[in-house]
mmCIF file of C-alpha atoms in Angstrom:
data_model
loop_
_atom_site.group_PDB
_atom_site.id
_atom_site.type_symbol
_atom_site.label_atom_id
_atom_site.label_comp_id
_atom_site.label_asym_id
_atom_site.label_seq_id
_atom_site.Cartn_x
_atom_site.Cartn_y
_atom_site.Cartn_z
ATOM 1 C CA UNK A 1 -9.606 -18.680 16.555
ATOM 2 C CA UNK A 2 -8.652 -18.644 13.357
ATOM 3 C CA UNK A 3 -11.020 -18.869 10.992
ATOM 4 C CA UNK A 4 -12.313 -21.308 8.740
ATOM 5 C CA UNK A 5 -11.076 -19.899 5.373
ATOM 6 C CA UNK A 6 -9.817 -22.324 2.885
ATOM 7 C CA UNK A 7 -7.703 -19.205 0.642
ATOM 8 C CA UNK A 8 -5.833 -17.828 3.344
ATOM 9 C CA UNK A 9 -2.337 -19.126 2.080
ATOM 10 C CA UNK A 10 -3.358 -20.434 -0.671
ATOM 11 C CA UNK A 11 -5.580 -17.694 -3.488
ATOM 12 C CA UNK A 12 -9.085 -17.752 -4.413
ATOM 13 C CA UNK A 13 -11.425 -16.705 -7.011
ATOM 14 C CA UNK A 14 -15.293 -16.062 -7.590
ATOM 15 C CA UNK A 15 -16.780 -15.277 -10.358
ATOM 16 C CA UNK A 16 -14.387 -11.640 -11.085
ATOM 17 C CA UNK A 17 -13.015 -11.937 -8.109
ATOM 18 C CA UNK A 18 -9.916 -13.005 -6.561
ATOM 19 C CA UNK A 19 -8.085 -13.107 -2.883
ATOM 20 C CA UNK A 20 -5.080 -13.262 -2.930
ATOM 21 C CA UNK A 21 -3.404 -15.948 0.013
ATOM 22 C CA UNK A 22 -2.079 -14.020 3.399
ATOM 23 C CA UNK A 23 0.650 -15.009 5.884
ATOM 24 C CA UNK A 24 -1.692 -14.687 9.079
ATOM 25 C CA UNK A 25 -4.743 -16.911 8.959
ATOM 26 C CA UNK A 26 -7.437 -14.032 9.811
ATOM 27 C CA UNK A 27 -9.184 -14.239 13.538
ATOM 28 C CA UNK A 28 -12.705 -14.669 13.718
ATOM 29 C CA UNK A 29 -14.384 -11.565 15.773
ATOM 30 C CA UNK A 30 -16.120 -12.736 19.262
ATOM 31 C CA UNK A 31 -19.522 -11.050 19.639
ATOM 32 C CA UNK A 32 -18.992 -7.802 20.510
ATOM 33 C CA UNK A 33 -15.815 -6.700 19.615
ATOM 34 C CA UNK A 34 -15.077 -2.799 19.460
ATOM 35 C CA UNK A 35 -14.042 -3.317 16.425
ATOM 36 C CA UNK A 36 -16.920 -5.019 15.007
ATOM 37 C CA UNK A 37 -18.722 -1.627 15.391
ATOM 38 C CA UNK A 38 -15.884 0.516 14.196
ATOM 39 C CA UNK A 39 -15.929 -0.843 10.720
ATOM 40 C CA UNK A 40 -19.419 -1.623 10.317
ATOM 41 C CA UNK A 41 -20.016 0.071 7.327
ATOM 42 C CA UNK A 42 -16.572 -1.914 5.997
ATOM 43 C CA UNK A 43 -18.298 -4.831 6.201
ATOM 44 C CA UNK A 44 -21.680 -3.768 6.008
ATOM 45 C CA UNK A 45 -20.336 -3.646 2.057
ATOM 46 C CA UNK A 46 -21.513 -6.216 -0.133
ATOM 47 C CA UNK A 47 -18.698 -9.010 -0.328
ATOM 48 C CA UNK A 48 -16.534 -7.936 2.593
ATOM 49 C CA UNK A 49 -18.832 -9.069 6.031
ATOM 50 C CA UNK A 50 -17.012 -9.744 9.147
ATOM 51 C CA UNK A 51 -14.683 -12.219 7.276
ATOM 52 C CA UNK A 52 -13.441 -10.108 4.735
ATOM 53 C CA UNK A 53 -13.090 -7.162 7.925
ATOM 54 C CA UNK A 54 -11.297 -10.194 10.102
ATOM 55 C CA UNK A 55 -9.126 -10.746 6.879
ATOM 56 C CA UNK A 56 -8.357 -6.789 6.205
ATOM 57 C CA UNK A 57 -7.188 -7.189 10.404
ATOM 58 C CA UNK A 58 -4.519 -10.241 8.959
ATOM 59 C CA UNK A 59 -3.331 -8.627 5.495
ATOM 60 C CA UNK A 60 0.126 -7.401 5.640
ATOM 61 C CA UNK A 61 0.602 -4.477 3.129
ATOM 62 C CA UNK A 62 3.816 -2.567 1.881
ATOM 63 C CA UNK A 63 3.336 0.713 0.503
ATOM 64 C CA UNK A 64 6.156 2.095 -1.034
ATOM 65 C CA UNK A 65 5.625 5.646 -1.114
ATOM 66 C CA UNK A 66 4.672 8.354 1.183
ATOM 67 C CA UNK A 67 3.816 11.553 -1.273
ATOM 68 C CA UNK A 68 1.118 11.974 -3.329
ATOM 69 C CA UNK A 69 -0.489 9.027 -4.152
ATOM 70 C CA UNK A 70 0.869 6.834 -0.671
ATOM 71 C CA UNK A 71 -0.957 9.825 1.288
ATOM 72 C CA UNK A 72 -4.626 8.533 -0.049
ATOM 73 C CA UNK A 73 -3.463 4.921 0.202
ATOM 74 C CA UNK A 74 -2.018 5.042 3.269
ATOM 75 C CA UNK A 75 -4.807 6.932 4.951
ATOM 76 C CA UNK A 76 -7.386 4.908 3.311
ATOM 77 C CA UNK A 77 -6.140 1.244 4.608
ATOM 78 C CA UNK A 78 -5.176 2.653 7.581
ATOM 79 C CA UNK A 79 -8.676 3.672 8.718
ATOM 80 C CA UNK A 80 -9.947 0.331 7.387
ATOM 81 C CA UNK A 81 -8.429 -1.544 9.358
ATOM 82 C CA UNK A 82 -5.203 -3.368 7.219
ATOM 83 C CA UNK A 83 -3.629 -4.908 9.735
ATOM 84 C CA UNK A 84 -0.031 -4.358 9.029
ATOM 85 C CA UNK A 85 1.258 -1.689 6.053
ATOM 86 C CA UNK A 86 5.000 -0.930 5.714
ATOM 87 C CA UNK A 87 6.425 2.034 5.079
ATOM 88 C CA UNK A 88 9.300 3.123 2.262
ATOM 89 C CA UNK A 89 10.417 6.027 1.439
ATOM 90 C CA UNK A 90 13.650 7.761 1.771
ATOM 91 C CA UNK A 91 12.734 11.322 1.114
ATOM 92 C CA UNK A 92 11.647 14.065 3.600
ATOM 93 C CA UNK A 93 9.103 16.187 3.918
ATOM 94 C CA UNK A 94 9.273 19.300 2.007
ATOM 95 C CA UNK A 95 6.869 22.620 1.713
ATOM 96 C CA UNK A 96 6.526 21.813 -2.299
ATOM 97 C CA UNK A 97 5.277 18.769 -1.043
ATOM 98 C CA UNK A 98 2.429 20.205 0.437
ATOM 99 C CA UNK A 99 -0.013 21.038 -1.644
ATOM 100 C CA UNK A 100 -0.869 17.585 -2.687
ATOM 101 C CA UNK A 101 1.002 15.554 0.057
ATOM 102 C CA UNK A 102 -2.578 15.623 2.602
ATOM 103 C CA UNK A 103 -0.853 13.318 5.174
ATOM 104 C CA UNK A 104 2.070 15.894 6.113
ATOM 105 C CA UNK A 105 1.246 19.073 7.447
ATOM 106 C CA UNK A 106 3.814 22.278 7.654
ATOM 107 C CA UNK A 107 4.704 20.991 11.351
ATOM 108 C CA UNK A 108 6.867 17.825 8.872
ATOM 109 C CA UNK A 109 8.903 20.106 6.817
ATOM 110 C CA UNK A 110 12.348 18.259 7.053
ATOM 111 C CA UNK A 111 11.026 14.685 8.640
ATOM 112 C CA UNK A 112 11.279 11.607 7.378
ATOM 113 C CA UNK A 113 7.685 10.861 5.609
ATOM 114 C CA UNK A 114 8.006 7.806 7.188
ATOM 115 C CA UNK A 115 8.235 9.063 10.676
ATOM 116 C CA UNK A 116 5.228 11.647 9.633
ATOM 117 C CA UNK A 117 3.709 9.528 8.202
ATOM 118 C CA UNK A 118 3.483 6.797 11.037
ATOM 119 C CA UNK A 119 2.627 9.999 13.917
ATOM 120 C CA UNK A 120 -0.582 10.700 11.453
ATOM 121 C CA UNK A 121 -1.941 7.611 11.045
ATOM 122 C CA UNK A 122 -1.543 6.585 14.534
ATOM 123 C CA UNK A 123 -3.931 9.038 15.454
ATOM 124 C CA UNK A 124 -6.340 7.687 12.931
ATOM 125 C CA UNK A 125 -6.457 3.771 14.150
ATOM 126 C CA UNK A 126 -3.776 2.856 17.158
ATOM 127 C CA UNK A 127 -4.435 -0.367 16.136
ATOM 128 C CA UNK A 128 -2.327 -0.695 12.384
ATOM 129 C CA UNK A 129 0.654 -1.789 13.454
ATOM 130 C CA UNK A 130 3.141 0.165 11.091
ATOM 131 C CA UNK A 131 6.464 -0.380 10.025
ATOM 132 C CA UNK A 132 9.036 2.061 8.532
ATOM 133 C CA UNK A 133 11.802 1.389 6.132
ATOM 134 C CA UNK A 134 14.132 4.467 3.890
ATOM 135 C CA UNK A 135 15.192 3.711 0.120
ATOM 136 C CA UNK A 136 14.472 0.851 -1.470
ATOM 137 C CA UNK A 137 16.534 -1.195 -3.220
ATOM 138 C CA UNK A 138 16.203 -5.050 -4.977
ATOM 139 C CA UNK A 139 18.463 -6.609 -2.302
ATOM 140 C CA UNK A 140 16.261 -5.367 0.128
ATOM 141 C CA UNK A 141 13.031 -6.541 -1.763
ATOM 142 C CA UNK A 142 15.096 -10.137 -2.042
ATOM 143 C CA UNK A 143 15.324 -10.501 1.333
ATOM 144 C CA UNK A 144 11.952 -8.716 2.359
ATOM 145 C CA UNK A 145 9.614 -8.347 -0.285
ATOM 146 C CA UNK A 146 8.529 -11.972 0.692
ATOM 147 C CA UNK A 147 7.167 -10.828 4.457
ATOM 148 C CA UNK A 148 4.256 -8.403 2.591
ATOM 149 C CA UNK A 149 1.492 -10.044 0.826
ATOM 150 C CA UNK A 150 0.661 -7.293 -1.064
ATOM 151 C CA UNK A 151 2.574 -4.287 -2.189
ATOM 152 C CA UNK A 152 1.576 -1.041 -3.268
ATOM 153 C CA UNK A 153 3.831 1.065 -5.781
ATOM 154 C CA UNK A 154 3.308 4.581 -5.051
ATOM 155 C CA UNK A 155 6.340 6.704 -5.825
ATOM 156 C CA UNK A 156 7.267 9.032 -8.488
ATOM 157 C CA UNK A 157 10.081 7.754 -11.001
ATOM 158 C CA UNK A 158 10.205 4.788 -13.385
ATOM 159 C CA UNK A 159 13.576 3.890 -12.327
ATOM 160 C CA UNK A 160 10.991 2.600 -8.729
ATOM 161 C CA UNK A 161 8.189 1.943 -9.841
ATOM 162 C CA UNK A 162 9.684 -1.024 -12.902
ATOM 163 C CA UNK A 163 12.213 -2.082 -9.713
ATOM 164 C CA UNK A 164 9.512 -2.981 -7.811
ATOM 165 C CA UNK A 165 7.088 -3.830 -10.888
ATOM 166 C CA UNK A 166 10.171 -6.298 -11.874
ATOM 167 C CA UNK A 167 10.502 -7.737 -8.431
ATOM 168 C CA UNK A 168 7.178 -8.616 -7.706
ATOM 169 C CA UNK A 169 6.782 -10.319 -11.806
ATOM 170 C CA UNK A 170 9.844 -12.370 -10.621
ATOM 171 C CA UNK A 171 8.885 -13.118 -6.642
ATOM 172 C CA UNK A 172 5.365 -13.238 -7.939
ATOM 173 C CA UNK A 173 3.949 -10.512 -5.092
ATOM 174 C CA UNK A 174 0.744 -8.843 -6.025
ATOM 175 C CA UNK A 175 1.061 -5.659 -7.164
ATOM 176 C CA UNK A 176 -0.965 -2.392 -6.498
ATOM 177 C CA UNK A 177 0.353 0.496 -9.257
ATOM 178 C CA UNK A 178 -0.485 3.063 -10.238
ATOM 179 C CA UNK A 179 0.938 6.899 -11.798
ATOM 180 C CA UNK A 180 -0.362 10.264 -12.429
ATOM 181 C CA UNK A 181 1.494 13.786 -14.285
ATOM 182 C CA UNK A 182 -0.813 17.002 -14.557
ATOM 183 C CA UNK A 183 -4.113 16.188 -14.420
ATOM 184 C CA UNK A 184 -4.243 12.072 -15.676
ATOM 185 C CA UNK A 185 -3.949 9.088 -14.750
ATOM 186 C CA UNK A 186 -3.459 5.319 -14.685
ATOM 187 C CA UNK A 187 -4.059 2.741 -11.906
ATOM 188 C CA UNK A 188 -3.922 -0.911 -12.648
ATOM 189 C CA UNK A 189 -3.132 -4.152 -10.816
ATOM 190 C CA UNK A 190 -0.753 -7.423 -12.128
ATOM 191 C CA UNK A 191 0.143 -10.596 -10.672
ATOM 192 C CA UNK A 192 2.992 -12.776 -12.291
ATOM 193 C CA UNK A 193 1.264 -16.026 -9.649
ATOM 194 C CA UNK A 194 -1.878 -15.734 -10.128
ATOM 195 C CA UNK A 195 -4.235 -18.712 -10.497
ATOM 196 C CA UNK A 196 -5.663 -19.573 -13.514
ATOM 197 C CA UNK A 197 -8.504 -18.179 -14.834
ATOM 198 C CA UNK A 198 -7.235 -14.969 -13.428
ATOM 199 C CA UNK A 199 -4.530 -13.547 -15.970
ATOM 200 C CA UNK A 200 -0.393 -13.489 -14.790
ATOM 201 C CA UNK A 201 1.016 -10.343 -15.895
ATOM 202 C CA UNK A 202 3.366 -7.557 -14.908
ATOM 203 C CA UNK A 203 4.019 -3.761 -15.131
ATOM 204 C CA UNK A 204 5.620 -4.951 -18.973
ATOM 205 C CA UNK A 205 2.651 -6.576 -19.761
ATOM 206 C CA UNK A 206 1.082 -3.617 -19.837
ATOM 207 C CA UNK A 207 3.934 -0.597 -20.309
ATOM 208 C CA UNK A 208 6.602 -3.279 -21.902
ATOM 209 C CA UNK A 209 9.721 -0.792 -21.617
ATOM 210 C CA UNK A 210 11.008 1.544 -18.833
ATOM 211 C CA UNK A 211 10.687 5.135 -20.266
ATOM 212 C CA UNK A 212 13.844 6.615 -20.949
ATOM 213 C CA UNK A 213 15.155 10.256 -19.552
ATOM 214 C CA UNK A 214 13.189 13.090 -21.134
ATOM 215 C CA UNK A 215 10.636 10.663 -22.695
ATOM 216 C CA UNK A 216 6.926 11.950 -20.909
ATOM 217 C CA UNK A 217 6.007 14.463 -18.846
ATOM 218 C CA UNK A 218 7.613 14.929 -15.090
ATOM 219 C CA UNK A 219 5.172 16.345 -12.573
ATOM 220 C CA UNK A 220 8.079 18.978 -11.560
ATOM 221 C CA UNK A 221 8.271 20.736 -14.521
ATOM 222 C CA UNK A 222 4.655 20.171 -16.353
ATOM 223 C CA UNK A 223 2.958 19.720 -12.679
ATOM 224 C CA UNK A 224 0.414 17.538 -11.194
ATOM 225 C CA UNK A 225 -3.439 18.673 -9.404
ATOM 226 C CA UNK A 226 -3.515 17.264 -5.963
ATOM 227 C CA UNK A 227 -6.556 16.221 -6.520
ATOM 228 C CA UNK A 228 -6.055 14.465 -8.593
ATOM 229 C CA UNK A 229 -3.102 12.608 -7.153
ATOM 230 C CA UNK A 230 -5.469 11.886 -3.901
ATOM 231 C CA UNK A 231 -8.199 10.871 -7.259
ATOM 232 C CA UNK A 232 -5.185 7.619 -8.328
ATOM 233 C CA UNK A 233 -4.482 6.665 -4.603
ATOM 234 C CA UNK A 234 -7.689 6.730 -3.101
ATOM 235 C CA UNK A 235 -8.344 4.095 -6.360
ATOM 236 C CA UNK A 236 -5.026 2.173 -5.006
ATOM 237 C CA UNK A 237 -6.225 1.564 -1.753
ATOM 238 C CA UNK A 238 -9.794 0.222 -2.735
ATOM 239 C CA UNK A 239 -7.688 -1.902 -5.140
ATOM 240 C CA UNK A 240 -5.702 -3.290 -2.772
ATOM 241 C CA UNK A 241 -9.127 -3.489 -0.600
ATOM 242 C CA UNK A 242 -10.755 -5.283 -3.369
ATOM 243 C CA UNK A 243 -7.734 -8.120 -3.699
ATOM 244 C CA UNK A 244 -7.324 -8.247 -0.383
ATOM 245 C CA UNK A 245 -10.227 -9.448 0.673
ATOM 246 C CA UNK A 246 -11.496 -11.381 -2.291
ATOM 247 C CA UNK A 247 -15.074 -9.032 -4.026
ATOM 248 C CA UNK A 248 -15.211 -7.174 -6.633
ATOM 249 C CA UNK A 249 -13.533 -7.168 -10.084
ATOM 250 C CA UNK A 250 -10.285 -5.942 -10.082
ATOM 251 C CA UNK A 251 -8.262 -4.386 -12.612
ATOM 252 C CA UNK A 252 -6.216 -7.329 -13.412
ATOM 253 C CA UNK A 253 -6.344 -7.510 -17.518
ATOM 254 C CA UNK A 254 -7.382 -4.441 -17.344
ATOM 255 C CA UNK A 255 -6.047 -0.308 -17.182
ATOM 256 C CA UNK A 256 -7.776 3.063 -15.477
ATOM 257 C CA UNK A 257 -7.912 5.747 -17.567
ATOM 258 C CA UNK A 258 -8.697 9.322 -16.139
ATOM 259 C CA UNK A 259 -8.060 12.544 -17.972
ATOM 260 C CA UNK A 260 -9.419 15.168 -15.562
ATOM 261 C CA UNK A 261 -10.011 17.588 -17.304
ATOM 262 C CA UNK A 262 -12.478 16.286 -19.043
ATOM 263 C CA UNK A 263 -13.100 14.003 -16.909
ATOM 264 C CA UNK A 264 -13.324 11.548 -19.518
ATOM 265 C CA UNK A 265 -13.123 7.549 -17.927
ATOM 266 C CA UNK A 266 -11.841 4.432 -20.009
ATOM 267 C CA UNK A 267 -11.154 1.304 -19.034
ATOM 268 C CA UNK A 268 -8.645 -0.846 -21.590
ATOM 269 C CA UNK A 269 -8.607 -4.528 -21.561
ATOM 270 C CA UNK A 270 -5.212 -5.873 -22.206
ATOM 271 C CA UNK A 271 -5.092 -9.165 -20.778
ATOM 272 C CA UNK A 272 -9.205 -10.373 -20.612
ATOM 273 C CA UNK A 273 -9.258 -13.795 -18.068
ATOM 274 C CA UNK A 274 -10.386 -17.126 -19.219
#
């Protein structure tokens, strides 16, 4: 039985919360369903409830990048009970990844990251359906991107970040975005097809021009601290869950900026809601 959910296929706005439309209708939990106990601490959170947990189970989320940011995103979306997760990454696990990419271990070195990720994530939650993909191109996104309710961009290159973000801008698929280097990170949420009064935004609303090579510091040259990557990825997973369920205040029109070296946190509003 599907839930009487008026915003399954159409976005709904609740104050400062927004629920993205889902391609699959949520199915109500029956009394005694073991999943209710498993996810009890999820749906007890104000604003989620059993209906919100059912929305997570019906959700399809594409995570682009299974490395530093992707590791906590994938772990927490899997643990939270997102029904279908796509994993895009063309890299193999390298020893240098293990300092921050906690989804992988020493035994995974040399293995494609989507394969390593699915092996570990399946042991965490066997109820989740995983789909594995390699290198993401604009052509692939044009063909398959519409199959997902939400995209979470977790790569470490500006080329990939702007490729995915520009696709989301053109297609209207909501995007959770983050970037991290050294001890600092930024996280935001963009949705070019957001319903009023939610501001319709893209990555280029915040950062209009892709930085040229060498214009900004990169982690291979200046480093990145593992726990800081974890903080950024965990925040991105939280934002994803908020817009899938439709509770809290997502970072749409705002960007979270954190300097972990001083633990200074700022939230910059660049496009206020009407």
